[in-house]
XYZ file of C-alpha atoms in Angstrom:
711
model
C -21.211 24.105 -2.899
C -20.566 21.457 -4.658
C -18.672 19.388 -2.106
C -20.693 20.070 0.430
C -23.389 18.207 -1.261
C -21.141 15.489 -2.171
C -20.372 14.657 1.005
C -24.056 14.739 2.596
C -25.492 12.665 -0.201
C -23.351 9.919 0.213
C -23.117 9.846 3.731
C -26.619 10.268 4.429
C -27.184 7.093 1.558
C -24.740 4.788 4.001
C -25.543 5.745 6.806
C -29.178 4.076 5.707
C -28.346 1.641 4.148
C -25.939 0.801 7.664
C -30.039 0.508 9.147
C -28.859 3.682 11.159
C -29.458 6.737 11.267
C -26.132 9.737 12.018
C -27.308 10.076 15.777
C -28.129 6.169 16.211
C -24.346 5.448 14.789
C -22.934 7.531 17.513
C -24.734 6.116 20.378
C -23.949 2.185 18.851
C -21.655 2.229 15.915
C -18.588 0.698 14.893
C -14.989 0.271 14.541
C -13.069 0.652 17.304
C -9.269 0.091 15.845
C -8.210 1.530 19.474
C -4.930 -0.265 20.005
C -5.286 -4.082 19.429
C -8.136 -4.091 17.281
C -9.528 -1.898 19.636
C -10.661 -4.672 22.797
C -13.089 -1.417 23.231
C -10.992 -0.542 26.791
C -9.456 -3.771 27.941
C -8.440 -2.381 31.147
C -4.940 -1.174 31.177
C -4.257 -2.805 27.850
C -5.816 -0.134 26.024
C -3.759 1.976 27.677
C 0.071 0.939 27.218
C 2.012 2.129 25.252
C 3.521 -0.405 22.082
C 6.684 -2.167 22.802
C 8.986 -0.919 20.336
C 11.084 -3.601 20.933
C 9.118 -6.220 19.272
C 10.003 -7.414 16.021
C 7.380 -10.163 15.827
C 3.325 -9.809 15.508
C 1.404 -13.616 16.997
C -2.216 -12.118 15.475
C -3.744 -10.232 12.283
C -6.167 -7.753 12.641
C -7.141 -7.590 9.190
C -7.453 -11.043 6.905
C -10.610 -11.699 8.919
C -11.674 -8.481 10.745
C -11.246 -9.863 13.686
C -7.736 -10.663 16.065
C -7.053 -13.997 14.708
C -3.457 -15.954 15.584
C -1.334 -15.980 12.402
C -1.234 -19.725 13.274
C -4.152 -19.866 12.652
C -5.729 -18.474 10.229
C -5.821 -20.279 6.313
C -4.416 -17.675 4.283
C -1.173 -15.905 3.958
C -0.450 -12.952 5.866
C 2.574 -11.053 6.865
C 3.137 -8.186 9.090
C 5.531 -5.682 9.536
C 5.777 -4.007 13.160
C 6.596 -0.240 14.346
C 10.304 -1.865 15.662
C 11.233 -3.402 11.891
C 10.238 0.235 10.417
C 11.985 1.771 13.338
C 15.312 -0.274 12.873
C 15.110 -0.110 8.935
C 13.633 3.074 7.657
C 11.953 3.202 5.183
C 10.893 5.913 3.017
C 7.619 5.062 1.503
C 5.033 2.399 2.731
C 5.572 0.008 0.109
C 9.596 0.032 0.945
C 8.500 -1.585 4.553
C 7.697 -4.650 2.218
C 11.196 -5.220 0.680
C 11.510 -7.955 3.461
C 8.727 -9.697 3.352
C 7.478 -12.496 0.813
C 5.026 -12.533 -2.306
C 5.091 -8.468 -2.809
C 7.484 -6.319 -5.086
C 8.097 -2.503 -4.522
C 10.560 -1.649 -7.508
C 7.947 -1.482 -10.553
C 9.147 2.208 -10.631
C 12.130 1.779 -9.253
C 13.117 4.643 -6.717
C 9.866 6.664 -7.681
C 8.539 7.770 -4.566
C 5.482 9.358 -5.715
C 3.074 6.552 -5.103
C 2.801 2.923 -2.976
C 3.442 0.992 -5.953
C 3.412 -2.517 -4.696
C 2.753 -6.093 -7.108
C 1.447 -8.879 -4.992
C 2.075 -12.551 -6.298
C 2.565 -10.310 -9.539
C -0.219 -8.653 -10.037
C 0.693 -4.831 -10.748
C -2.662 -3.450 -12.877
C -3.556 -2.219 -9.509
C -0.947 -1.673 -7.849
C -1.340 1.637 -6.218
C -4.696 1.541 -5.300
C -4.753 -2.190 -2.735
C -3.752 0.161 0.475
C -5.850 -0.083 3.508
C -6.047 2.681 5.882
C -7.667 1.277 9.563
C -10.083 -0.915 8.101
C -10.356 0.632 5.300
C -9.848 1.471 1.729
C -7.462 4.597 0.701
C -9.538 6.152 -1.940
C -7.491 6.344 -4.726
C -8.117 6.410 -8.414
C -5.688 4.013 -10.193
C -5.762 4.718 -13.790
C -4.858 8.485 -12.812
C -2.954 10.562 -10.631
C -4.632 11.019 -7.848
C -3.715 8.117 -5.808
C -3.127 8.570 -1.776
C 0.311 8.059 -0.183
C 0.520 7.783 3.934
C 4.056 8.308 5.548
C 5.347 4.832 7.027
C 6.063 7.792 10.517
C 2.462 7.438 10.957
C 2.110 4.014 10.629
C 2.159 1.483 14.122
C 1.802 -2.026 11.296
C 1.552 -2.874 8.409
C -0.423 -6.205 7.336
C 0.101 -7.675 4.013
C -2.743 -10.084 3.330
C -1.550 -12.067 0.358
C -4.255 -13.407 -2.464
C -7.733 -12.337 -2.826
C -9.645 -10.589 -0.124
C -12.984 -9.315 -1.575
C -15.075 -10.610 0.545
C -14.179 -8.436 3.571
C -13.403 -5.215 1.450
C -15.294 -5.326 -1.739
C -13.008 -4.351 -4.776
C -10.008 -5.849 -4.673
C -6.729 -6.804 -6.923
C -6.403 -10.184 -6.487
C -2.522 -10.348 -5.354
C -4.001 -9.396 -1.865
C -3.770 -5.877 -0.453
C -1.546 -3.875 1.870
C -3.318 -2.998 5.155
C -1.870 0.074 7.407
C -2.892 0.840 10.871
C -2.318 3.885 12.361
C -0.821 5.053 15.305
C -3.288 6.042 17.794
C -3.832 7.681 21.441
C -2.926 6.049 24.312
C -3.281 7.006 27.570
C 0.547 6.303 28.886
C 2.759 9.012 28.445
C 5.298 8.974 25.215
C 6.962 12.637 23.713
C 9.500 12.200 20.738
C 10.918 14.856 18.354
C 13.595 12.834 15.671
C 15.794 14.742 13.242
C 17.504 13.000 9.976
C 19.833 13.973 7.628
C 21.144 11.934 4.926
C 22.399 11.361 1.369
C 21.096 12.977 -1.129
C 20.364 16.697 0.850
C 17.708 14.672 3.000
C 16.544 15.703 6.136
C 13.741 15.462 8.163
C 12.049 16.348 11.196
C 8.989 14.817 13.105
C 7.119 14.682 16.494
C 5.138 12.316 18.131
C 3.311 13.350 21.019
C 0.666 11.312 22.934
C -0.544 10.752 26.242
C -3.890 11.319 28.469
C -6.116 14.456 29.221
C -8.219 12.910 31.520
C -9.512 9.440 32.600
C -11.642 8.849 29.639
C -9.551 11.532 26.908
C -6.585 10.784 25.394
C -4.794 12.231 22.327
C -2.120 12.045 20.094
C -0.565 14.598 17.550
C 1.950 13.180 15.026
C 3.817 15.066 12.401
C 6.610 14.787 10.172
C 8.446 17.884 7.777
C 10.963 16.564 5.294
C 12.371 17.261 1.603
C 15.894 16.549 -0.246
C 16.790 15.461 -3.736
C 16.082 12.389 -5.589
C 18.501 10.379 -7.602
C 18.033 12.090 -11.093
C 19.604 15.602 -11.235
C 17.161 18.856 -10.894
C 14.374 16.413 -9.093
C 13.335 16.960 -5.817
C 11.160 15.651 -2.903
C 9.004 17.931 -0.107
C 6.588 16.677 2.045
C 4.650 18.100 5.125
C 1.986 15.718 6.801
C 0.378 15.941 10.647
C -1.999 14.037 11.858
C -4.362 14.941 15.289
C -6.411 12.318 16.704
C -8.517 12.317 19.959
C -9.618 9.026 21.625
C -13.035 9.213 24.000
C -13.674 5.965 26.225
C -16.456 6.905 28.714
C -16.898 3.081 29.917
C -15.151 0.218 29.434
C -18.036 -0.968 26.504
C -17.547 2.227 24.306
C -14.667 3.719 22.212
C -14.906 6.583 19.632
C -11.722 7.518 17.963
C -11.921 11.009 15.944
C -8.828 11.455 13.123
C -7.996 13.612 10.494
C -4.398 13.022 8.455
C -3.069 16.017 6.581
C -0.309 15.894 3.781
C 0.942 18.842 1.134
C 3.366 17.039 -0.730
C 4.832 19.988 -3.093
C 7.480 18.377 -5.028
C 7.292 14.735 -6.064
C 10.344 13.424 -6.920
C 11.214 11.772 -10.300
C 8.459 9.819 -11.939
C 9.885 8.674 -15.444
C 11.786 6.193 -17.320
C 14.393 5.262 -19.860
C 14.595 3.186 -22.856
C 15.706 -0.609 -22.516
C 18.266 0.437 -25.094
C 20.728 2.606 -22.910
C 19.502 1.228 -19.573
C 19.912 -2.336 -19.682
C 21.419 -3.054 -22.434
C 23.552 -0.607 -24.324
C 22.760 2.214 -27.725
C 24.763 2.897 -29.643
C 27.746 1.479 -27.286
C 26.289 3.710 -24.651
C 24.432 3.713 -21.144
C 22.780 6.396 -19.892
C 23.386 7.856 -16.420
C 21.154 6.643 -13.732
C 21.121 10.345 -12.508
C 19.801 11.267 -16.178
C 16.873 13.754 -16.052
C 14.814 14.102 -19.030
C 12.548 16.967 -18.048
C 13.082 20.560 -17.688
C 14.313 22.106 -14.152
C 11.589 25.211 -14.083
C 8.858 23.395 -16.067
C 8.092 20.067 -13.749
C 6.166 20.069 -11.129
C 4.068 17.612 -8.712
C 1.886 18.976 -6.467
C -0.470 17.176 -4.373
C -2.190 17.824 -1.417
C -4.260 15.092 0.678
C -7.049 15.545 3.432
C -8.143 12.656 5.536
C -11.528 12.818 7.978
C -13.187 10.255 10.231
C -13.990 8.031 12.773
C -13.631 4.539 14.092
C -16.340 3.850 16.602
C -17.031 0.735 19.201
C -19.899 -0.399 21.088
C -19.917 -3.737 23.522
C -23.269 -4.207 24.403
C -22.877 -7.476 25.667
C -19.866 -9.620 27.003
C -19.553 -11.286 23.345
C -21.236 -9.023 20.745
C -20.413 -5.247 19.661
C -21.332 -3.156 16.612
C -18.180 -1.472 15.041
C -18.500 1.162 12.315
C -15.154 2.942 10.386
C -15.637 6.243 8.327
C -13.473 8.643 6.418
C -14.299 11.236 3.978
C -11.394 11.828 1.696
C -10.331 14.653 -0.721
C -7.222 15.694 -2.912
C -6.098 18.077 -5.052
C -3.152 17.636 -7.254
C -1.386 19.504 -10.144
C 1.111 17.631 -12.460
C 3.309 19.190 -15.221
C 6.054 17.122 -16.639
C 8.457 16.682 -19.876
C 9.537 13.147 -20.443
C 11.294 11.208 -22.890
C 9.411 8.948 -25.631
C 12.123 6.902 -27.231
C 15.587 7.236 -29.365
C 15.137 9.825 -31.859
C 18.702 8.942 -33.242
C 22.065 7.276 -31.149
C 22.257 10.453 -28.603
C 18.923 12.415 -28.753
C 15.871 11.101 -27.320
C 12.090 12.466 -28.151
C 10.223 13.859 -25.814
C 6.879 14.471 -24.637
C 4.638 16.861 -22.629
C 1.903 16.529 -19.906
C 0.040 18.814 -17.763
C -3.329 17.841 -15.434
C -5.470 19.042 -12.669
C -7.320 16.141 -10.573
C -10.514 17.104 -7.443
C -10.858 13.691 -5.874
C -13.400 13.724 -3.359
C -14.256 10.164 -1.856
C -16.374 8.553 1.570
C -15.977 5.136 2.667
C -18.263 3.796 5.482
C -17.722 0.326 6.972
C -20.408 -0.969 9.582
C -20.074 -4.628 11.384
C -21.976 -6.511 13.766
C -19.648 -8.944 15.464
C -19.386 -11.548 18.656
C -19.478 -15.260 19.539
C -22.072 -18.083 19.650
C -21.807 -21.571 21.347
C -23.684 -24.541 18.804
C -23.151 -27.750 21.139
C -18.747 -28.039 20.862
C -18.647 -25.413 17.837
C -17.482 -21.807 18.379
C -18.630 -19.403 16.074
C -16.998 -15.734 15.876
C -19.525 -14.016 13.479
C -18.763 -10.652 11.577
C -21.525 -9.531 9.666
C -21.619 -6.069 7.751
C -21.979 -3.673 5.363
C -19.402 -1.394 3.642
C -19.851 1.936 0.883
C -17.156 3.860 -1.339
C -18.292 6.452 -3.163
C -15.465 8.116 -5.346
C -15.582 11.094 -7.528
C -12.682 12.602 -9.292
C -12.697 15.709 -11.909
C -10.026 17.096 -13.994
C -8.218 17.459 -17.445
C -5.202 15.559 -19.067
C -3.293 17.194 -21.579
C 0.136 16.590 -23.989
C 2.448 18.159 -26.429
C 4.929 17.797 -27.877
C 8.627 19.350 -26.964
C 12.248 19.357 -28.595
C 14.607 16.655 -28.546
C 17.190 16.233 -25.494
C 21.137 14.356 -25.783
C 20.813 11.670 -23.165
C 24.506 11.248 -22.625
C 25.387 15.311 -22.176
C 21.797 16.653 -21.796
C 21.153 20.398 -22.424
C 18.244 21.766 -21.167
C 16.172 25.216 -21.938
C 15.128 23.355 -25.265
C 11.415 23.754 -23.769
C 8.945 25.511 -26.228
C 5.575 23.091 -26.192
C 4.098 22.411 -29.289
C 0.824 20.606 -30.780
C -1.507 20.006 -27.335
C -4.274 19.146 -26.557
C -6.376 18.643 -23.558
C -8.765 16.084 -22.436
C -11.609 16.788 -19.935
C -13.564 14.459 -17.720
C -15.324 13.501 -14.621
C -14.469 9.747 -13.189
C -16.622 8.142 -10.659
C -16.947 4.960 -8.634
C -19.751 3.859 -6.020
C -20.340 0.408 -4.484
C -21.910 -1.073 -1.691
C -21.016 -4.754 -0.507
C -23.070 -6.842 1.718
C -20.830 -9.283 4.244
C -21.289 -12.319 6.703
C -17.879 -14.812 7.748
C -17.788 -17.325 9.751
C -14.649 -18.732 12.011
C -15.544 -21.828 13.312
C -13.190 -23.632 15.719
C -13.968 -27.439 17.012
C -11.074 -28.608 18.931
C -7.869 -28.378 16.601
C -10.135 -27.636 13.524
C -10.476 -23.717 12.111
C -13.037 -23.301 10.017
C -13.422 -19.945 7.851
C -16.653 -19.217 5.478
C -17.617 -16.086 4.121
C -19.703 -14.550 1.556
C -20.371 -10.920 -0.162
C -22.673 -9.085 -2.423
C -21.255 -5.856 -4.048
C -23.895 -3.723 -6.815
C -20.917 -1.450 -8.200
C -21.066 1.640 -10.949
C -18.634 2.836 -12.819
C -18.582 6.100 -15.359
C -16.889 8.189 -17.392
C -18.016 11.572 -18.245
C -16.661 13.893 -21.186
C -18.131 17.110 -20.375
C -16.613 18.461 -24.168
C -18.466 15.793 -25.955
C -21.545 15.522 -23.458
C -20.638 11.812 -23.962
C -21.060 9.029 -20.191
C -19.852 5.731 -20.290
C -20.699 3.329 -17.895
C -20.556 -0.006 -16.377
C -22.812 -1.415 -13.385
C -23.569 -4.777 -12.105
C -23.568 -7.454 -9.009
C -21.520 -9.961 -8.041
C -20.599 -12.337 -5.216
C -17.539 -13.129 -3.499
C -17.158 -16.264 -1.815
C -13.749 -17.797 0.730
C -13.826 -20.821 2.423
C -10.661 -22.346 4.732
C -10.188 -25.223 6.153
C -7.158 -25.339 9.352
C -6.064 -27.843 11.677
C -3.360 -27.175 14.675
C -1.655 -29.671 16.056
C -1.185 -29.166 19.855
C 2.836 -28.864 18.981
C 2.047 -25.601 16.730
C 1.995 -26.889 13.654
C -0.874 -26.348 11.306
C -1.688 -27.610 7.612
C -4.288 -26.126 5.658
C -6.527 -25.352 2.649
C -8.398 -21.882 1.127
C -10.271 -21.116 -1.425
C -10.659 -17.065 -2.310
C -12.304 -14.532 -4.672
C -11.855 -10.918 -5.879
C -13.765 -8.511 -7.697
C -12.321 -5.594 -8.625
C -14.523 -2.874 -10.990
C -12.930 -0.103 -12.858
C -13.119 3.162 -13.838
C -10.331 3.098 -16.891
C -11.820 2.890 -20.236
C -10.292 1.016 -23.477
C -9.190 2.666 -26.840
C -13.079 3.679 -27.784
C -13.412 5.343 -24.829
C -15.691 2.192 -23.332
C -14.987 1.874 -19.741
C -13.336 -1.851 -18.505
C -15.095 -5.088 -17.080
C -14.598 -5.845 -13.763
C -11.908 -7.795 -13.311
C -12.349 -11.172 -11.490
C -9.959 -13.350 -9.219
C -9.583 -17.396 -8.013
C -7.267 -18.794 -5.884
C -6.577 -21.842 -4.526
C -4.288 -21.819 -2.083
C -2.734 -25.158 0.481
C -0.020 -24.611 3.188
C 1.126 -25.204 6.534
C 2.345 -22.879 9.386
C 4.026 -23.853 12.174
C 3.201 -21.128 15.432
C 4.407 -22.761 18.959
C 4.382 -18.947 20.528
C 4.707 -15.479 19.238
C 7.895 -15.045 18.566
C 8.672 -18.290 16.018
C 6.872 -18.507 12.866
C 7.526 -20.407 10.291
C 4.717 -20.752 7.113
C 4.952 -22.897 3.423
C 2.472 -21.516 0.723
C 1.318 -22.724 -2.665
C -1.021 -20.762 -4.404
C -2.331 -21.291 -8.088
C -4.258 -17.854 -8.861
C -6.386 -16.594 -11.892
C -7.586 -13.329 -13.011
C -9.981 -12.901 -15.764
C -10.007 -9.232 -18.040
C -6.624 -8.384 -17.127
C -5.836 -4.718 -18.737
C -2.554 -2.672 -18.617
C -2.438 1.069 -19.818
C -0.855 1.449 -22.798
C 2.808 2.569 -22.420
C 3.028 6.625 -23.087
C -0.749 7.065 -23.856
C -3.937 7.115 -21.789
C -6.133 4.485 -22.630
C -5.876 0.762 -21.275
C -5.511 -2.571 -23.822
C -6.835 -5.730 -23.088
C -4.429 -8.783 -21.618
C -6.541 -11.147 -21.250
C -6.101 -14.148 -18.321
C -3.521 -14.347 -16.094
C -2.495 -17.463 -14.249
C -0.131 -16.691 -11.247
C 1.002 -19.938 -9.334
C 3.790 -19.698 -7.111
C 5.570 -20.771 -3.762
C 6.092 -18.796 -0.822
C 8.052 -19.275 2.522
C 8.572 -17.439 5.274
C 10.460 -17.545 9.123
C 10.174 -14.982 11.353
C 12.317 -15.593 14.546
C 12.500 -13.689 17.441
C 14.594 -14.140 20.153
C 13.630 -10.556 22.398
C 16.199 -7.925 22.407
C 19.092 -10.509 21.739
C 18.161 -12.057 18.188
C 15.531 -11.232 15.463
C 15.693 -12.636 11.929
C 13.410 -12.230 9.163
C 13.509 -14.579 5.838
C 11.539 -14.713 3.078
C 11.601 -16.940 -0.155
C 9.133 -16.046 -3.404
C 8.408 -18.285 -6.486
C 6.010 -16.717 -8.851
C 5.576 -18.145 -11.912
C 3.223 -16.489 -14.457
C 1.426 -16.959 -17.681
C -1.197 -14.547 -19.745
C -3.840 -16.891 -21.593
C -6.193 -15.835 -24.300
C -4.241 -12.725 -24.751
C -3.678 -10.864 -27.822
C -1.373 -12.026 -30.374
C 2.615 -12.543 -29.150
C 1.223 -12.422 -25.721
C -0.031 -16.290 -25.258
C 1.913 -18.289 -22.887
C 4.323 -15.060 -22.356
C 4.854 -13.866 -18.956
C 3.511 -9.814 -17.833
C 5.772 -7.531 -17.729
C 7.488 -6.008 -14.486
C 7.004 -9.626 -12.579
C 10.260 -10.715 -11.083
C 10.044 -14.795 -11.250
C 12.062 -15.130 -7.764
C 12.300 -12.644 -4.494
C 14.375 -14.042 -1.371
C 15.485 -11.822 1.285
C 16.737 -11.969 4.801
C 17.619 -9.452 7.586
C 19.506 -10.294 10.761
C 18.897 -8.092 13.757
C 21.484 -8.540 16.723
C 22.043 -7.107 20.080
C 25.928 -6.987 20.469
C 25.711 -4.896 24.014
C 23.212 -3.432 25.975
C 21.712 -0.437 24.081
C 23.247 -1.013 21.090
C 21.587 -2.806 17.709
C 22.802 -4.106 14.164
C 21.246 -5.096 11.610
C 21.906 -6.724 8.073
C 19.846 -7.005 5.205
C 20.243 -8.851 2.067
C 17.595 -8.437 -0.928
C 17.877 -10.504 -3.920
C 15.637 -9.517 -7.065
C 14.888 -12.018 -10.146
C 14.701 -11.634 -13.504
C 11.743 -9.771 -15.459
C 10.881 -8.706 -18.728
C 10.426 -5.432 -20.313
C 7.982 -6.616 -23.031
C 4.909 -8.712 -23.691
C 6.960 -10.905 -25.776
C 9.284 -11.980 -23.324
C 12.365 -11.316 -25.470
C 14.164 -8.133 -23.309
C 15.165 -9.569 -20.206
C 15.892 -7.587 -17.534
C 18.271 -9.314 -15.239
C 18.317 -10.236 -11.603
C 20.237 -8.295 -8.789
C 21.724 -8.562 -5.252
C 21.368 -5.908 -2.860
C 22.149 -5.510 1.171
C 21.468 -3.063 3.595
C 22.693 -2.092 7.040
C 21.244 -0.393 10.113
C 23.359 0.512 13.503
C 21.633 2.372 16.665
C 22.741 3.351 20.488
C 20.678 4.040 22.928
C 23.337 7.370 24.266
C 21.984 7.296 27.728
C 23.293 3.576 28.268
C 26.682 5.020 27.703
C 26.559 9.003 28.537
C 25.473 10.548 31.718
C 22.695 12.972 31.191
C 21.689 11.525 27.353
C 18.712 9.564 28.831
C 16.136 8.776 26.367
C 18.636 9.728 23.516
C 19.256 7.539 20.478
C 21.194 8.023 17.809
C 20.662 5.707 14.360
C 22.038 5.115 10.992
C 20.625 3.263 7.753
C 22.138 2.205 4.270
C 20.210 0.859 1.704
C 21.786 -0.712 -1.387
C 24.990 -0.310 1.042
C 27.569 -1.428 -1.694
C 25.379 1.113 -4.517
C 24.982 -0.918 -6.729
C 23.942 -0.078 -10.470
C 20.588 -1.806 -11.433
C 17.347 -1.608 -13.303
C 14.532 -2.052 -11.207
C 11.734 -3.030 -14.053
C 10.811 -1.750 -17.010
C 6.894 -1.375 -18.443
C 7.614 -1.375 -21.899
C 11.103 -1.032 -24.154
C 11.027 2.852 -23.902
C 10.470 2.974 -19.959
C 12.651 1.335 -17.348
C 12.971 2.244 -13.902
C 16.742 2.973 -12.661
C 16.576 1.420 -9.015
C 17.396 3.715 -6.349
C 21.457 4.143 -5.466
C 23.237 3.955 -2.020
C 20.981 5.915 0.288
C 22.091 6.330 3.426
C 19.965 7.963 6.732
C 21.143 9.562 9.799
C 18.822 9.783 13.004
C 19.053 11.880 16.627
C 15.585 11.144 18.618
C 14.854 12.124 21.603
C 11.889 9.677 23.259
C 10.884 10.917 27.069
């Protein structure tokens, strides 16, 4: 009864704020992301299957909440298409960003439990900056309740760099990762895939889509997979399914019903090792990257997540439409973990014990009116909207101590727990935002102007002590951009944007942290003469105020100060159809802490590599075959805030090859075989460090063979 009440109250409030009754929402409402940003049934275009061979994307569907050509956006945006995802076979969403500029996915090494990604060097909300089908995943950063979507369910990933609060509300200053799910289509598509790989990895997946009638189409996608982590005794398991139904009663109306259900009964390895012993030697020795610091019979991570929602669009004139996205989210999380806590002597590590249970419920709804008007020679594409987010996370954290473990010759079974304590809490977040955006075209000029006002409230309640600490207030966010597109495809641009991100995290005194604010000035140039070629260069100057980071080994956050991030990002996307594809990216990022605590002034934050570079070459040596070669360079980063412990740079190589067996063997039509290998030469390296006691090994060589049948 309590859960049901939680759903009804925010839902009624959200619909009221949007100026809609529930009946009105179903009759007039909004956001049909149905295929290409859902041109609410653009004839056969909305019924055609996605082009699996298309490596380049000519437009963005999330940076402005309209479909806009990448070469006409006064902002840095990269798109990872389904073709790239299928060729590289990332195990997580963030792995799909390995070849995009401005993003670093190795914050916690080979851990796959959460989708951590730092954008333009900012890591403070690295697991809570993801949007799915236009709505934020309601992850609670600072707790263990963060959502993850399997890459098999995703049609494309857009990486929008820089502040984006003007359209999406609470957001990290470095940008956001926007996912578009696979969606129903009238054209029949049936696919079954079997994966077998190193570390006992295996998976079975299916994807079925097609029309049931002229107005109804469906899609059912699912995956089951499991395997071992690189570390001893750690396992990963997942079951996920996504049923969808699309109803298009006429050319002006579309309603998409969606559900996403996922259970991760095993979350793999998620711990670190000290800097001495991983990056450098300790007592003349280094720890094996396969070292497991827990207890085989005690460590567990069990997460169940459920998402139910809809996307609706109605076009009431040729130029104007109303859209609405709504999603209700819930999750249950159970955690029990033994973890190392620094050196006790030359061979043994101290260990701690943590346990937690959390239950999260959230609602997100976004309603907007959008259309085009002419004023003289000026073409205006307007978006006027309101969105609402409501999240409640309830649970407890517990901790204790346990016997030491030998890091070089571990013996398990010393699992007696002592000195246990427990803290109960209820964390709440609520935000309502009103936004307006105008995209203006005048000849070769493109102007973007947007403003948003948010009211937000965050609170943390301690039921044992009967105390509640809160923050509430209102903030404006703005964005301005100007771009000039020459006839030859060259387009210089300049933009200013802001971010606003309230938090439910607390400091050492139990007080809720102040919201962070971000401000960015960006200038660059783009060259996009056609959809198969895009060259971009961007320079940015980005500040974030009121930054705080979790204290390693503790549950509270400490203030960092203001962090300034300045950088250069280069990207090249060359797609010559089925013959040659080249993706290349380079990032140079200079970060500095200002007005920080003693010892941090002028220093660089942890876990932020100074340089990133990558290139992926995709070739078709013969009909029905494909060969992909990739190289990734990760620059030096720091393990401590004083910048005395460097994490060295490394260079990694990846490989992918596939063959359509039907092109070569009679009777094998629709069957393809693929081999993918990451870290091809099995480089042993540390990906990043969160302090001197918590460094994270990067994933060793992983090889996956995939057999797929499409009919």
